[in-house]
Amino acid sequence: MPTLVEISAFDPNWTKDFSAAEVLLRATLGKFVVSVDHIGSTAVPGLAAKPIIDIDITISSLDDVPDASAELVKLGIEPRGNRYDDDVWAFLWKRRIPQIRVYLCPPSNRTHERRMLFRDYFRKHEELATVYAVLKRRLADQFPYDGDRYTSEKSAFISDIVGRALKGSWKDVASGRPQEVVFCNPGVFSED
């Protein structure tokens, strides 16, 4: 049965939900964890989003995916596989409210880097985050039970934002302001 594409107003509890999940995930995955990052729209204050917390966990090595995956499954988090052939492994924690999507990412993963650029750009550009919220609401109304179409219809906007973020990184380097520059191509990228 198709799932309704639901867009909610920003909930300040999403930050607390992420923090609580981060503590548990770090305790569960311990030695595998390099970083735990709140990504997606719920990570941008004020941005409307699907009420699902997205979390990227960067692990030490791609070789750690099987053992880290086994630990997540023991916790009751359902594996969803490598959906985009990008070495990012997806999981869904359905029993939590709100639901949580967890992604295991190897170091220097381009999908993770793009997600961080996307999140950080919206944190700095509230006006574009508002435009994105309007787009998401329109698409949710247009494709209420077609999550794949909802996501694909946002891809051009997402690629544009990531491109803007990358150009901003180059400008910061040229101006002498320190900032990490991330090289990535605008392939498949999904955000709520």
mmCIF file of C-alpha atoms in Angstrom:
data_model
loop_
_atom_site.group_PDB
_atom_site.id
_atom_site.type_symbol
_atom_site.label_atom_id
_atom_site.label_comp_id
_atom_site.label_asym_id
_atom_site.label_seq_id
_atom_site.Cartn_x
_atom_site.Cartn_y
_atom_site.Cartn_z
ATOM 1 C CA MET A 1 0.000 0.000 0.000
ATOM 2 C CA PRO A 2 1.449 3.403 -0.974
ATOM 3 C CA THR A 3 2.466 5.775 1.801
ATOM 4 C CA LEU A 4 1.184 9.337 1.967
ATOM 5 C CA VAL A 5 3.800 12.011 1.250
ATOM 6 C CA GLU A 6 3.300 14.149 4.345
ATOM 7 C CA ILE A 7 4.946 17.548 4.790
ATOM 8 C CA SER A 8 4.881 19.036 8.299
ATOM 9 C CA ALA A 9 5.803 22.445 9.635
ATOM 10 C CA PHE A 10 9.221 22.512 11.281
ATOM 11 C CA ASP A 11 9.155 20.890 14.714
ATOM 12 C CA PRO A 12 11.865 22.054 17.165
ATOM 13 C CA ASN A 13 11.711 18.575 18.708
ATOM 14 C CA TRP A 14 13.378 17.175 15.590
ATOM 15 C CA THR A 15 16.709 18.453 16.882
ATOM 16 C CA LYS A 16 16.109 16.702 20.214
ATOM 17 C CA ASP A 17 14.987 13.534 18.415
ATOM 18 C CA PHE A 18 18.226 13.548 16.432
ATOM 19 C CA SER A 19 20.319 14.098 19.577
ATOM 20 C CA ALA A 20 18.661 11.182 21.384
ATOM 21 C CA ALA A 21 19.116 8.908 18.368
ATOM 22 C CA GLU A 22 22.738 10.010 17.997
ATOM 23 C CA VAL A 23 23.543 8.965 21.569
ATOM 24 C CA LEU A 24 22.025 5.521 21.030
ATOM 25 C CA LEU A 25 23.614 5.048 17.602
ATOM 26 C CA ARG A 26 27.067 6.060 18.850
ATOM 27 C CA ALA A 27 26.734 3.669 21.798
ATOM 28 C CA THR A 28 25.594 0.865 19.495
ATOM 29 C CA LEU A 29 28.154 1.368 16.734
ATOM 30 C CA GLY A 30 31.038 2.619 18.909
ATOM 31 C CA LYS A 31 34.274 1.705 17.168
ATOM 32 C CA PHE A 32 32.800 2.030 13.672
ATOM 33 C CA VAL A 33 31.686 5.675 14.005
ATOM 34 C CA VAL A 34 33.666 8.578 12.576
ATOM 35 C CA SER A 35 30.759 11.047 12.661
ATOM 36 C CA VAL A 36 26.983 11.195 13.056
ATOM 37 C CA ASP A 37 25.246 13.964 11.119
ATOM 38 C CA HIS A 38 21.655 15.176 11.077
ATOM 39 C CA ILE A 39 20.881 15.679 7.392
ATOM 40 C CA GLY A 40 17.820 16.490 5.333
ATOM 41 C CA SER A 41 15.122 19.054 5.857
ATOM 42 C CA THR A 42 14.527 18.223 9.525
ATOM 43 C CA ALA A 43 18.095 19.434 10.125
ATOM 44 C CA VAL A 44 17.300 22.948 8.852
ATOM 45 C CA PRO A 45 15.607 25.164 11.467
ATOM 46 C CA GLY A 46 12.293 26.480 10.186
ATOM 47 C CA LEU A 47 12.101 24.234 7.104
ATOM 48 C CA ALA A 48 8.954 22.177 6.501
ATOM 49 C CA ALA A 49 9.747 18.492 6.051
ATOM 50 C CA LYS A 50 8.502 14.962 6.030
ATOM 51 C CA PRO A 51 8.507 14.070 9.739
ATOM 52 C CA ILE A 52 11.358 11.590 9.331
ATOM 53 C CA ILE A 53 14.787 12.231 10.837
ATOM 54 C CA ASP A 54 17.609 11.468 8.378
ATOM 55 C CA ILE A 55 20.977 10.561 9.854
ATOM 56 C CA ASP A 56 24.246 9.899 8.026
ATOM 57 C CA ILE A 57 26.750 7.845 9.982
ATOM 58 C CA THR A 58 30.232 8.001 8.521
ATOM 59 C CA ILE A 59 32.038 4.800 9.409
ATOM 60 C CA SER A 60 35.760 4.082 9.377
ATOM 61 C CA SER A 61 35.747 1.931 6.260
ATOM 62 C CA LEU A 62 33.495 0.385 3.648
ATOM 63 C CA ASP A 63 34.687 -2.952 5.049
ATOM 64 C CA ASP A 64 32.835 -2.126 8.305
ATOM 65 C CA VAL A 65 29.398 -2.052 6.615
ATOM 66 C CA PRO A 66 28.499 -5.721 7.328
ATOM 67 C CA ASP A 67 29.363 -5.559 11.052
ATOM 68 C CA ALA A 68 27.831 -2.098 11.556
ATOM 69 C CA SER A 69 24.713 -3.243 9.679
ATOM 70 C CA ALA A 70 24.383 -6.272 11.953
ATOM 71 C CA GLU A 71 24.492 -3.983 15.011
ATOM 72 C CA LEU A 72 21.751 -1.756 13.569
ATOM 73 C CA VAL A 73 19.567 -4.776 12.808
ATOM 74 C CA LYS A 74 20.004 -5.994 16.423
ATOM 75 C CA LEU A 75 18.675 -2.600 17.510
ATOM 76 C CA GLY A 76 15.533 -3.180 15.420
ATOM 77 C CA ILE A 77 16.469 -0.981 12.481
ATOM 78 C CA GLU A 78 15.391 -2.468 9.147
ATOM 79 C CA PRO A 79 17.953 -2.691 6.331
ATOM 80 C CA ARG A 80 16.925 -1.085 3.034
ATOM 81 C CA GLY A 81 20.046 -1.835 0.985
ATOM 82 C CA ASN A 82 22.322 0.247 -1.189
ATOM 83 C CA ARG A 83 19.667 2.126 -3.149
ATOM 84 C CA TYR A 84 21.815 4.296 -5.405
ATOM 85 C CA ASP A 85 24.934 2.170 -5.948
ATOM 86 C CA ASP A 86 26.970 4.795 -4.084
ATOM 87 C CA ASP A 87 28.248 2.702 -1.137
ATOM 88 C CA VAL A 88 25.641 4.292 1.174
ATOM 89 C CA TRP A 89 23.581 1.683 3.005
ATOM 90 C CA ALA A 90 20.064 2.696 4.078
ATOM 91 C CA PHE A 91 18.089 1.601 7.155
ATOM 92 C CA LEU A 92 14.671 2.553 8.538
ATOM 93 C CA TRP A 93 13.857 2.732 12.237
ATOM 94 C CA LYS A 94 10.069 2.385 12.070
ATOM 95 C CA ARG A 95 9.383 1.801 15.742
ATOM 96 C CA ARG A 96 10.558 5.277 16.715
ATOM 97 C CA ILE A 97 8.343 8.344 16.578
ATOM 98 C CA PRO A 98 9.253 10.150 14.442
ATOM 99 C CA GLN A 99 10.667 7.488 12.155
ATOM 100 C CA ILE A 100 14.383 7.652 11.559
ATOM 101 C CA ARG A 101 16.308 6.822 8.406
ATOM 102 C CA VAL A 102 19.911 5.882 9.027
ATOM 103 C CA TYR A 103 22.563 5.757 6.336
ATOM 104 C CA LEU A 104 25.977 4.124 6.730
ATOM 105 C CA CYS A 105 28.518 6.065 4.666
ATOM 106 C CA PRO A 106 32.175 5.225 4.080
ATOM 107 C CA PRO A 107 34.718 8.042 4.485
ATOM 108 C CA SER A 108 34.790 10.691 1.736
ATOM 109 C CA ASN A 109 31.488 9.513 0.274
ATOM 110 C CA ARG A 110 30.149 11.929 -2.335
ATOM 111 C CA THR A 111 26.491 11.405 -1.464
ATOM 112 C CA HIS A 112 27.204 12.281 2.168
ATOM 113 C CA GLU A 113 29.277 15.310 1.155
ATOM 114 C CA ARG A 114 26.453 16.591 -1.082
ATOM 115 C CA ARG A 115 23.908 16.106 1.690
ATOM 116 C CA MET A 116 26.037 18.168 4.054
ATOM 117 C CA LEU A 117 26.474 20.921 1.444
ATOM 118 C CA PHE A 118 22.726 20.951 0.829
ATOM 119 C CA ARG A 119 21.871 21.162 4.543
ATOM 120 C CA ASP A 120 24.472 23.820 5.290
ATOM 121 C CA TYR A 121 23.473 25.957 2.315
ATOM 122 C CA PHE A 122 19.861 26.101 3.509
ATOM 123 C CA ARG A 123 20.994 26.920 7.040
ATOM 124 C CA LYS A 124 22.703 30.006 5.594
ATOM 125 C CA HIS A 125 20.051 30.912 2.974
ATOM 126 C CA GLU A 126 16.659 30.964 4.652
ATOM 127 C CA GLU A 127 14.971 32.531 1.610
ATOM 128 C CA LEU A 128 15.877 29.538 -0.563
ATOM 129 C CA ALA A 129 14.795 27.141 2.170
ATOM 130 C CA THR A 130 11.392 28.824 2.018
ATOM 131 C CA VAL A 131 11.267 28.338 -1.767
ATOM 132 C CA TYR A 132 12.150 24.671 -1.239
ATOM 133 C CA ALA A 133 9.351 24.270 1.331
ATOM 134 C CA VAL A 134 6.822 25.682 -1.167
ATOM 135 C CA LEU A 135 8.085 23.282 -3.844
ATOM 136 C CA LYS A 136 7.817 20.309 -1.469
ATOM 137 C CA ARG A 137 4.265 21.174 -0.451
ATOM 138 C CA ARG A 138 3.208 21.594 -4.089
ATOM 139 C CA LEU A 139 4.753 18.254 -5.064
ATOM 140 C CA ALA A 140 3.234 16.495 -2.041
ATOM 141 C CA ASP A 141 -0.186 17.797 -3.146
ATOM 142 C CA GLN A 142 0.478 16.784 -6.750
ATOM 143 C CA PHE A 143 1.869 13.293 -5.956
ATOM 144 C CA PRO A 144 0.348 12.415 -2.553
ATOM 145 C CA TYR A 145 0.971 8.650 -2.819
ATOM 146 C CA ASP A 146 3.944 8.593 -5.173
ATOM 147 C CA GLY A 147 7.065 9.167 -3.092
ATOM 148 C CA ASP A 148 9.383 8.273 -5.969
ATOM 149 C CA ARG A 149 7.821 10.885 -8.267
ATOM 150 C CA TYR A 150 7.782 13.441 -5.433
ATOM 151 C CA THR A 151 11.528 12.873 -4.975
ATOM 152 C CA SER A 152 12.423 12.847 -8.667
ATOM 153 C CA GLU A 153 10.532 16.105 -9.310
ATOM 154 C CA LYS A 154 12.781 17.850 -6.761
ATOM 155 C CA SER A 155 16.040 16.647 -8.315
ATOM 156 C CA ALA A 156 16.692 19.690 -10.531
ATOM 157 C CA PHE A 157 16.163 22.076 -7.615
ATOM 158 C CA ILE A 158 18.431 19.983 -5.382
ATOM 159 C CA SER A 159 21.162 19.870 -8.044
ATOM 160 C CA ASP A 160 20.922 23.651 -8.393
ATOM 161 C CA ILE A 161 21.346 24.174 -4.641
ATOM 162 C CA VAL A 162 24.319 21.795 -4.463
ATOM 163 C CA GLY A 163 25.851 23.610 -7.446
ATOM 164 C CA ARG A 164 25.392 26.957 -5.687
ATOM 165 C CA ALA A 165 26.959 25.524 -2.537
ATOM 166 C CA LEU A 166 29.949 24.253 -4.513
ATOM 167 C CA LYS A 167 30.418 27.657 -6.186
ATOM 168 C CA GLY A 168 30.287 29.260 -2.737
ATOM 169 C CA SER A 169 33.053 26.925 -1.600
ATOM 170 C CA TRP A 170 35.245 28.078 -4.493
ATOM 171 C CA LYS A 171 34.517 31.747 -3.730
ATOM 172 C CA ASP A 172 35.510 31.232 -0.102
ATOM 173 C CA VAL A 173 38.795 29.624 -1.191
ATOM 174 C CA ALA A 174 39.503 32.458 -3.646
ATOM 175 C CA SER A 175 38.835 35.057 -0.963
ATOM 176 C CA GLY A 176 41.215 33.366 1.451
ATOM 177 C CA ARG A 177 38.475 32.282 3.850
ATOM 178 C CA PRO A 178 39.124 28.724 4.982
ATOM 179 C CA GLN A 179 36.435 26.257 4.022
ATOM 180 C CA GLU A 180 36.565 22.641 2.941
ATOM 181 C CA VAL A 181 36.040 22.217 -0.787
ATOM 182 C CA VAL A 182 34.169 19.082 -1.750
ATOM 183 C CA PHE A 183 34.296 17.700 -5.263
ATOM 184 C CA CYS A 184 31.290 15.676 -6.308
ATOM 185 C CA ASN A 185 29.136 15.133 -9.326
ATOM 186 C CA PRO A 186 25.415 15.921 -9.331
ATOM 187 C CA GLY A 187 24.253 12.299 -9.631
ATOM 188 C CA VAL A 188 21.314 10.759 -7.806
ATOM 189 C CA PHE A 189 20.586 12.600 -4.593
ATOM 190 C CA SER A 190 17.509 12.318 -2.433
ATOM 191 C CA GLU A 191 16.340 14.609 0.300
ATOM 192 C CA ASP A 192 12.953 14.882 1.860
#
